[in-house]
Amino acid sequence: METEFPILETERLILREATEEDAKDMFVYLSDHLVVKHMGISACESVEEVLEEIEWYKTIFKNGIGMRWGITLKDSGRIIGSCGFLNRNPKHFRSEVGYELSREHWGKGIANEALERVLKFGFEHLELERIEALIEPQNLSSQKLVERQGFTREGLLRHYEYTNGKFDDLYMYSILKGDL
């Protein structure tokens, strides 16, 4: 299990731990209804709610069940989204992956670049065999993103989650270490 939060780098990005100092930048996208629409959470209404999200990132890391990187552009250093693992199950060598990105940065390949690096870290350093992505059927851009990375759609999980007062169907996608 990691004890120090790893920093990952890509051509354009630095993926790093989110801190309390990032809360205002994170509020920009976590308060955007279009960004959180398919995340199973309500849009944040205050910076305090973002601080709770950051605290959750710290807790899942400390407990070894997840790891969420803040996505930053090398030229600005401010967090514009996040990407990482949740519901990690070391016994079965698997984890879910999730991500979100500020709307102003959609369509620029940033989520793809961040996801690719996080997947590589998961397979190489966390010894994952399987990484899953649970995606709402309406979230076509997210489906295209994971398909570009080599994920396979395995099926539809009916009424899999209860969020925001309703039951959500989710597609189960997965990628195996040997798929790369």
Short mmCIF file of C-alpha atoms in Angstrom, two decimals:
data_model
loop_
_atom_site.label_atom_id
_atom_site.label_comp_id
_atom_site.label_asym_id
_atom_site.label_seq_id
_atom_site.Cartn_x
_atom_site.Cartn_y
_atom_site.Cartn_z
CA MET A 1 0.00 0.00 0.00
CA GLU A 2 1.23 3.48 -0.89
CA THR A 3 2.12 5.69 2.07
CA GLU A 4 3.12 8.81 0.18
CA PHE A 5 0.75 10.15 -2.46
CA PRO A 6 2.38 9.61 -5.89
CA ILE A 7 2.71 12.43 -8.40
CA LEU A 8 2.16 11.40 -12.02
CA GLU A 9 3.19 13.34 -15.10
CA THR A 10 2.15 13.35 -18.75
CA GLU A 11 3.08 15.59 -21.65
CA ARG A 12 0.68 18.36 -20.58
CA LEU A 13 -0.40 17.37 -17.07
CA ILE A 14 0.70 16.92 -13.50
CA LEU A 15 -1.55 14.60 -11.51
CA ARG A 16 -1.19 15.28 -7.80
CA GLU A 17 -2.94 15.10 -4.47
CA ALA A 18 -5.73 17.63 -3.98
CA THR A 19 -5.38 19.82 -0.89
CA GLU A 20 -7.56 22.32 0.94
CA GLU A 21 -5.82 25.09 -1.03
CA ASP A 22 -7.39 23.65 -4.22
CA ALA A 23 -10.98 23.89 -2.98
CA LYS A 24 -11.83 27.14 -4.80
CA ASP A 25 -10.50 25.83 -8.12
CA MET A 26 -12.35 22.53 -7.63
CA PHE A 27 -15.57 24.38 -6.78
CA VAL A 28 -15.59 25.71 -10.38
CA TYR A 29 -16.30 22.25 -11.81
CA LEU A 30 -17.90 20.49 -8.83
CA SER A 31 -20.60 23.18 -8.74
CA ASP A 32 -21.30 22.78 -12.48
CA HIS A 33 -24.46 20.73 -13.01
CA LEU A 34 -23.26 19.52 -16.43
CA VAL A 35 -19.97 18.23 -14.98
CA VAL A 36 -21.54 16.29 -12.08
CA LYS A 37 -24.66 15.22 -14.01
CA HIS A 38 -23.46 11.61 -14.46
CA MET A 39 -21.38 11.31 -11.27
CA GLY A 40 -24.13 10.31 -8.87
CA ILE A 41 -23.59 13.43 -6.74
CA SER A 42 -25.31 16.78 -6.48
CA ALA A 43 -23.53 19.92 -7.61
CA CYS A 44 -21.62 21.48 -4.72
CA GLU A 45 -23.22 24.63 -3.40
CA SER A 46 -20.28 25.81 -1.29
CA VAL A 47 -16.53 25.52 -0.94
CA GLU A 48 -17.19 23.66 2.35
CA GLU A 49 -18.80 20.84 0.35
CA VAL A 50 -15.69 20.70 -1.85
CA LEU A 51 -13.56 20.44 1.31
CA GLU A 52 -15.64 17.38 2.27
CA GLU A 53 -14.86 15.86 -1.15
CA ILE A 54 -11.13 16.50 -0.61
CA GLU A 55 -11.41 14.87 2.82
CA TRP A 56 -13.03 11.83 1.19
CA TYR A 57 -10.07 11.64 -1.26
CA LYS A 58 -7.71 11.58 1.75
CA THR A 59 -9.75 8.93 3.57
CA ILE A 60 -9.93 6.48 0.65
CA PHE A 61 -6.17 6.85 0.15
CA LYS A 62 -5.40 6.34 3.84
CA ASN A 63 -7.67 3.28 3.95
CA GLY A 64 -6.14 1.79 0.80
CA ILE A 65 -9.46 1.63 -1.06
CA GLY A 66 -8.84 4.42 -3.53
CA MET A 67 -6.63 7.17 -4.83
CA ARG A 68 -7.87 10.33 -6.54
CA TRP A 69 -5.48 12.63 -8.36
CA GLY A 70 -6.16 16.29 -9.04
CA ILE A 71 -5.61 16.99 -12.74
CA THR A 72 -3.50 20.12 -13.29
CA LEU A 73 -2.16 21.71 -16.45
CA LYS A 74 1.61 22.08 -16.24
CA ASP A 75 1.43 25.76 -17.18
CA SER A 76 -1.10 26.78 -14.50
CA GLY A 77 -0.86 24.31 -11.62
CA ARG A 78 -4.54 24.73 -10.73
CA ILE A 79 -6.79 21.69 -10.51
CA ILE A 80 -9.23 21.39 -13.42
CA GLY A 81 -10.59 17.92 -12.67
CA SER A 82 -9.76 14.63 -11.02
CA CYS A 83 -9.10 11.03 -11.97
CA GLY A 84 -8.46 7.98 -9.89
CA PHE A 85 -9.44 4.74 -8.25
CA LEU A 86 -12.25 3.93 -5.86
CA ASN A 87 -13.69 0.75 -4.38
CA ARG A 88 -10.29 -0.87 -4.75
CA ASN A 89 -10.25 -4.53 -3.79
CA PRO A 90 -6.61 -5.65 -3.38
CA LYS A 91 -7.66 -9.24 -2.59
CA HIS A 92 -9.17 -9.55 -6.07
CA PHE A 93 -6.65 -7.22 -7.79
CA ARG A 94 -9.37 -4.89 -9.08
CA SER A 95 -10.61 -1.34 -8.74
CA GLU A 96 -13.07 1.08 -10.28
CA VAL A 97 -11.82 4.19 -12.03
CA GLY A 98 -13.57 7.54 -12.21
CA TYR A 99 -12.88 11.02 -13.52
CA GLU A 100 -14.36 14.43 -14.15
CA LEU A 101 -13.12 17.54 -15.88
CA SER A 102 -14.01 21.21 -15.85
CA ARG A 103 -16.30 21.99 -18.80
CA GLU A 104 -13.93 24.61 -20.25
CA HIS A 105 -11.41 21.79 -20.87
CA TRP A 106 -13.76 19.29 -22.51
CA GLY A 107 -12.84 18.06 -25.98
CA LYS A 108 -9.09 18.70 -25.68
CA GLY A 109 -7.96 15.15 -24.89
CA ILE A 110 -7.11 16.01 -21.28
CA ALA A 111 -9.33 13.36 -19.67
CA ASN A 112 -7.94 10.78 -22.09
CA GLU A 113 -4.35 11.76 -21.23
CA ALA A 114 -5.02 11.64 -17.47
CA LEU A 115 -6.94 8.34 -17.65
CA GLU A 116 -4.21 6.68 -19.71
CA ARG A 117 -1.57 7.61 -17.11
CA VAL A 118 -3.74 6.52 -14.16
CA LEU A 119 -4.48 3.16 -15.80
CA LYS A 120 -0.76 2.60 -16.37
CA PHE A 121 -0.07 3.38 -12.70
CA GLY A 122 -2.82 0.98 -11.59
CA PHE A 123 -1.52 -1.94 -13.61
CA GLU A 124 2.18 -1.31 -12.94
CA HIS A 125 2.26 -0.09 -9.33
CA LEU A 126 -0.97 -1.22 -7.69
CA GLU A 127 -0.74 -4.66 -9.30
CA LEU A 128 -4.31 -4.43 -10.58
CA GLU A 129 -5.48 -7.13 -12.96
CA ARG A 130 -8.88 -5.53 -13.72
CA ILE A 131 -10.05 -1.93 -13.78
CA GLU A 132 -13.76 -1.20 -14.06
CA ALA A 133 -15.70 1.88 -15.12
CA LEU A 134 -19.39 2.21 -14.26
CA ILE A 135 -21.04 4.63 -16.68
CA GLU A 136 -24.61 5.87 -17.07
CA PRO A 137 -26.10 4.94 -20.48
CA GLN A 138 -26.74 8.64 -21.25
CA ASN A 139 -23.05 9.54 -20.73
CA LEU A 140 -21.90 8.92 -24.29
CA SER A 141 -18.68 10.97 -24.02
CA SER A 142 -17.50 8.90 -21.07
CA GLN A 143 -18.31 5.67 -22.91
CA LYS A 144 -16.27 6.86 -25.90
CA LEU A 145 -13.40 7.82 -23.59
CA VAL A 146 -13.07 4.38 -21.99
CA GLU A 147 -13.59 2.62 -25.32
CA ARG A 148 -10.66 4.63 -26.76
CA GLN A 149 -8.57 3.32 -23.87
CA GLY A 150 -9.47 -0.30 -24.72
CA PHE A 151 -12.26 -0.98 -22.21
CA THR A 152 -14.91 -3.56 -23.08
CA ARG A 153 -18.59 -3.02 -22.28
CA GLU A 154 -19.65 -6.12 -20.36
CA GLY A 155 -23.31 -5.37 -19.77
CA LEU A 156 -25.96 -3.22 -18.15
CA LEU A 157 -26.35 -3.24 -14.37
CA ARG A 158 -30.02 -2.38 -13.83
CA HIS A 159 -30.86 -0.06 -10.92
CA TYR A 160 -27.30 -0.53 -9.70
CA GLU A 161 -27.06 2.72 -7.71
CA TYR A 162 -29.52 4.89 -5.86
CA THR A 163 -28.37 8.50 -6.19
CA ASN A 164 -30.10 11.85 -6.04
CA GLY A 165 -33.46 10.22 -5.26
CA LYS A 166 -33.53 7.78 -8.17
CA PHE A 167 -32.24 4.37 -9.25
CA ASP A 168 -29.56 4.49 -11.95
CA ASP A 169 -28.71 1.86 -14.54
CA LEU A 170 -24.98 1.66 -15.22
CA TYR A 171 -22.94 0.06 -17.96
CA MET A 172 -20.09 -2.07 -16.63
CA TYR A 173 -16.89 -1.55 -18.59
CA SER A 174 -13.60 -3.24 -17.83
CA ILE A 175 -10.03 -3.43 -19.00
CA LEU A 176 -7.64 -6.20 -18.03
CA LYS A 177 -3.90 -5.90 -17.63
CA GLY A 178 -3.46 -8.26 -20.59
CA ASP A 179 -5.65 -6.06 -22.82
CA LEU A 180 -2.92 -3.42 -23.10
#
